[in-house]
């Protein structure tokens, strides 16, 4: 855990954030400022600043499996995934995460 990291604090339960999924590797919760009718974030439990610092292939696989599980749970057949890497690409929270955005139809 990194003391000044908002997502580490969420994972630690500091804000009582509702987790759509919690497993050994990750938590999934709703984005506070949704850009789609369904907008969730898949966040690894370990603090990794961005995709550039993630070397664990197994963890990356687990995160993508969690994406699928969260999409299914939210009733999404179609959805987009996004990983912003670096501030020039729009990364605002420097704890790597995968956006899931979709619309229930
Ligand atoms: P990024 O720009 O890829 O770093 O995305 C960061 C995302 O985190 C943005 O879509 C924010 O709306 C979202 N966010 C920031 N703080 C919180 C929070 N406390 N709870 C849920 N989502 C958050």
PDB file of C-alpha atoms and ligand atoms in Angstrom:
ATOM      1  CA  UNK A   1       0.000   0.000   0.000  1.00  0.00           C
ATOM      2  CA  UNK A   2       1.178   3.505  -0.877  1.00  0.00           C
ATOM      3  CA  UNK A   3       0.088   6.007   1.770  1.00  0.00           C
ATOM      4  CA  UNK A   4      -0.935   8.847  -0.552  1.00  0.00           C
ATOM      5  CA  UNK A   5      -2.618   6.668  -3.204  1.00  0.00           C
ATOM      6  CA  UNK A   6      -6.394   7.073  -3.475  1.00  0.00           C
ATOM      7  CA  UNK A   7      -6.903   3.588  -4.959  1.00  0.00           C
ATOM      8  CA  UNK A   8      -4.760   1.993  -2.205  1.00  0.00           C
ATOM      9  CA  UNK A   9      -7.020   3.736   0.317  1.00  0.00           C
ATOM     10  CA  UNK A  10     -10.126   2.420  -1.466  1.00  0.00           C
ATOM     11  CA  UNK A  11      -8.677  -1.115  -1.466  1.00  0.00           C
ATOM     12  CA  UNK A  12      -7.883  -0.694   2.219  1.00  0.00           C
ATOM     13  CA  UNK A  13     -11.561   0.094   2.871  1.00  0.00           C
ATOM     14  CA  UNK A  14     -10.968   3.696   3.975  1.00  0.00           C
ATOM     15  CA  UNK A  15     -13.988   5.031   2.035  1.00  0.00           C
ATOM     16  CA  UNK A  16     -16.361   2.079   2.362  1.00  0.00           C
ATOM     17  CA  UNK A  17     -16.457   1.830  -1.436  1.00  0.00           C
ATOM     18  CA  UNK A  18     -18.803  -0.894  -2.668  1.00  0.00           C
ATOM     19  CA  UNK A  19     -16.855  -3.565  -4.517  1.00  0.00           C
ATOM     20  CA  UNK A  20     -18.660  -5.152  -7.453  1.00  0.00           C
ATOM     21  CA  UNK A  21     -16.008  -7.867  -7.321  1.00  0.00           C
ATOM     22  CA  UNK A  22     -13.208  -8.560  -4.894  1.00  0.00           C
ATOM     23  CA  UNK A  23     -10.846 -11.466  -5.455  1.00  0.00           C
ATOM     24  CA  UNK A  24      -7.268 -12.412  -4.544  1.00  0.00           C
ATOM     25  CA  UNK A  25      -5.776 -10.082  -7.141  1.00  0.00           C
ATOM     26  CA  UNK A  26      -8.131  -7.155  -7.692  1.00  0.00           C
ATOM     27  CA  UNK A  27     -11.157  -5.120  -6.756  1.00  0.00           C
ATOM     28  CA  UNK A  28     -13.781  -3.711  -9.102  1.00  0.00           C
ATOM     29  CA  UNK A  29     -15.800  -0.614  -8.290  1.00  0.00           C
ATOM     30  CA  UNK A  30     -17.817   2.029 -10.132  1.00  0.00           C
ATOM     31  CA  UNK A  31     -16.010   5.066 -11.497  1.00  0.00           C
ATOM     32  CA  UNK A  32     -16.973   8.150  -9.477  1.00  0.00           C
ATOM     33  CA  UNK A  33     -17.281  10.216 -12.678  1.00  0.00           C
ATOM     34  CA  UNK A  34     -18.796   7.782 -15.193  1.00  0.00           C
ATOM     35  CA  UNK A  35     -18.235   8.393 -18.900  1.00  0.00           C
ATOM     36  CA  UNK A  36     -20.674   5.640 -19.933  1.00  0.00           C
ATOM     37  CA  UNK A  37     -23.917   4.211 -18.470  1.00  0.00           C
ATOM     38  CA  UNK A  38     -21.784   1.471 -16.934  1.00  0.00           C
ATOM     39  CA  UNK A  39     -18.240   2.538 -16.044  1.00  0.00           C
ATOM     40  CA  UNK A  40     -16.247   0.307 -13.730  1.00  0.00           C
ATOM     41  CA  UNK A  41     -12.583   0.167 -12.773  1.00  0.00           C
ATOM     42  CA  UNK A  42     -10.585  -3.034 -12.308  1.00  0.00           C
ATOM     43  CA  UNK A  43      -7.779  -2.259  -9.884  1.00  0.00           C
ATOM     44  CA  UNK A  44      -4.963  -4.605  -8.803  1.00  0.00           C
ATOM     45  CA  UNK A  45      -4.562  -4.941  -5.045  1.00  0.00           C
ATOM     46  CA  UNK A  46      -0.833  -4.344  -5.236  1.00  0.00           C
ATOM     47  CA  UNK A  47       0.311  -0.782  -5.920  1.00  0.00           C
ATOM     48  CA  UNK A  48       1.666  -0.527  -9.478  1.00  0.00           C
ATOM     49  CA  UNK A  49       1.954   2.992 -10.873  1.00  0.00           C
ATOM     50  CA  UNK A  50       1.035   2.165 -14.450  1.00  0.00           C
ATOM     51  CA  UNK A  51       1.094  -0.577 -17.068  1.00  0.00           C
ATOM     52  CA  UNK A  52       4.739   0.340 -17.693  1.00  0.00           C
ATOM     53  CA  UNK A  53       5.642  -0.877 -14.200  1.00  0.00           C
ATOM     54  CA  UNK A  54       3.609  -4.109 -14.419  1.00  0.00           C
ATOM     55  CA  UNK A  55       5.870  -7.079 -15.179  1.00  0.00           C
ATOM     56  CA  UNK A  56       3.682  -9.848 -13.803  1.00  0.00           C
ATOM     57  CA  UNK A  57       2.102 -11.678 -16.752  1.00  0.00           C
ATOM     58  CA  UNK A  58       0.001 -13.802 -14.447  1.00  0.00           C
ATOM     59  CA  UNK A  59      -1.444 -10.722 -12.740  1.00  0.00           C
ATOM     60  CA  UNK A  60      -2.241  -9.122 -16.103  1.00  0.00           C
ATOM     61  CA  UNK A  61      -4.107 -12.291 -17.079  1.00  0.00           C
ATOM     62  CA  UNK A  62      -5.992 -12.308 -13.779  1.00  0.00           C
ATOM     63  CA  UNK A  63      -6.967  -8.660 -14.284  1.00  0.00           C
ATOM     64  CA  UNK A  64      -8.342  -9.383 -17.762  1.00  0.00           C
ATOM     65  CA  UNK A  65     -10.276 -12.379 -16.453  1.00  0.00           C
ATOM     66  CA  UNK A  66     -11.698 -10.049 -13.803  1.00  0.00           C
ATOM     67  CA  UNK A  67     -12.716  -7.625 -16.578  1.00  0.00           C
ATOM     68  CA  UNK A  68     -14.766 -10.398 -18.209  1.00  0.00           C
ATOM     69  CA  UNK A  69     -16.337 -11.415 -14.932  1.00  0.00           C
ATOM     70  CA  UNK A  70     -17.272  -7.813 -14.035  1.00  0.00           C
ATOM     71  CA  UNK A  71     -18.766  -7.174 -17.497  1.00  0.00           C
ATOM     72  CA  UNK A  72     -20.862 -10.316 -17.226  1.00  0.00           C
ATOM     73  CA  UNK A  73     -21.998  -9.399 -13.721  1.00  0.00           C
ATOM     74  CA  UNK A  74     -23.027  -5.931 -14.926  1.00  0.00           C
ATOM     75  CA  UNK A  75     -25.013  -7.430 -17.797  1.00  0.00           C
ATOM     76  CA  UNK A  76     -22.760  -6.095 -20.534  1.00  0.00           C
ATOM     77  CA  UNK A  77     -22.515  -8.002 -23.794  1.00  0.00           C
ATOM     78  CA  UNK A  78     -20.484  -5.287 -25.474  1.00  0.00           C
ATOM     79  CA  UNK A  79     -18.022  -3.016 -23.760  1.00  0.00           C
ATOM     80  CA  UNK A  80     -14.788  -1.096 -24.183  1.00  0.00           C
ATOM     81  CA  UNK A  81     -11.686  -1.463 -22.049  1.00  0.00           C
ATOM     82  CA  UNK A  82      -9.112   1.265 -21.590  1.00  0.00           C
ATOM     83  CA  UNK A  83      -5.787   1.587 -19.792  1.00  0.00           C
ATOM     84  CA  UNK A  84      -4.408   5.120 -19.690  1.00  0.00           C
ATOM     85  CA  UNK A  85      -0.647   4.938 -19.276  1.00  0.00           C
ATOM     86  CA  UNK A  86       1.185   8.153 -18.410  1.00  0.00           C
ATOM     87  CA  UNK A  87      -0.097  11.666 -17.837  1.00  0.00           C
ATOM     88  CA  UNK A  88       0.036  12.694 -21.488  1.00  0.00           C
ATOM     89  CA  UNK A  89      -2.377   9.857 -22.253  1.00  0.00           C
ATOM     90  CA  UNK A  90      -4.768  11.121 -19.581  1.00  0.00           C
ATOM     91  CA  UNK A  91      -3.749   8.969 -16.620  1.00  0.00           C
ATOM     92  CA  UNK A  92      -4.896  10.802 -13.492  1.00  0.00           C
ATOM     93  CA  UNK A  93      -4.600   8.112 -10.845  1.00  0.00           C
ATOM     94  CA  UNK A  94      -1.138   6.556 -10.707  1.00  0.00           C
ATOM     95  CA  UNK A  95      -2.256   3.152  -9.547  1.00  0.00           C
ATOM     96  CA  UNK A  96      -2.737   1.067 -12.677  1.00  0.00           C
ATOM     97  CA  UNK A  97      -6.358   0.270 -13.522  1.00  0.00           C
ATOM     98  CA  UNK A  98      -8.512  -0.946 -16.383  1.00  0.00           C
ATOM     99  CA  UNK A  99     -11.635   0.994 -17.323  1.00  0.00           C
ATOM    100  CA  UNK A 100     -14.687  -0.988 -18.458  1.00  0.00           C
ATOM    101  CA  UNK A 101     -17.287   1.105 -20.260  1.00  0.00           C
ATOM    102  CA  UNK A 102     -20.533  -0.088 -21.736  1.00  0.00           C
ATOM    103  CA  UNK A 103     -24.275   0.232 -22.001  1.00  0.00           C
ATOM    104  CA  UNK A 104     -26.813  -2.382 -20.981  1.00  0.00           C
ATOM    105  CA  UNK A 105     -28.920  -3.340 -23.998  1.00  0.00           C
TER     106      UNK A 105
HETATM  107  P1  LIG B   1      -7.332   7.605 -15.333  1.00  0.00           P
HETATM  108  O1  LIG B   1      -7.558   8.938 -15.980  1.00  0.00           O
HETATM  109  O2  LIG B   1      -7.214   6.486 -16.342  1.00  0.00           O
HETATM  110  O3  LIG B   1      -6.215   7.632 -14.316  1.00  0.00           O
HETATM  111  O4  LIG B   1      -8.668   7.285 -14.575  1.00  0.00           O
HETATM  112  C1  LIG B   1      -8.889   7.588 -13.241  1.00  0.00           C
HETATM  113  C2  LIG B   1     -10.361   7.369 -13.006  1.00  0.00           C
HETATM  114  O5  LIG B   1     -10.560   7.235 -11.609  1.00  0.00           O
HETATM  115  C3  LIG B   1     -11.244   8.525 -13.480  1.00  0.00           C
HETATM  116  O6  LIG B   1     -12.187   8.045 -14.437  1.00  0.00           O
HETATM  117  C4  LIG B   1     -11.911   9.016 -12.195  1.00  0.00           C
HETATM  118  O7  LIG B   1     -13.250   9.411 -12.389  1.00  0.00           O
HETATM  119  C5  LIG B   1     -11.788   7.800 -11.293  1.00  0.00           C
HETATM  120  N1  LIG B   1     -11.756   8.080  -9.861  1.00  0.00           N
HETATM  121  C6  LIG B   1     -10.980   8.983  -9.207  1.00  0.00           C
HETATM  122  N2  LIG B   1     -11.224   8.937  -7.889  1.00  0.00           N
HETATM  123  C7  LIG B   1     -12.146   7.976  -7.701  1.00  0.00           C
HETATM  124  C8  LIG B   1     -12.813   7.454  -6.556  1.00  0.00           C
HETATM  125  N3  LIG B   1     -12.568   7.927  -5.326  1.00  0.00           N
HETATM  126  N4  LIG B   1     -13.728   6.468  -6.732  1.00  0.00           N
HETATM  127  C9  LIG B   1     -13.997   6.004  -7.963  1.00  0.00           C
HETATM  128  N5  LIG B   1     -13.396   6.442  -9.083  1.00  0.00           N
HETATM  129  C10 LIG B   1     -12.505   7.417  -8.962  1.00  0.00           C
END
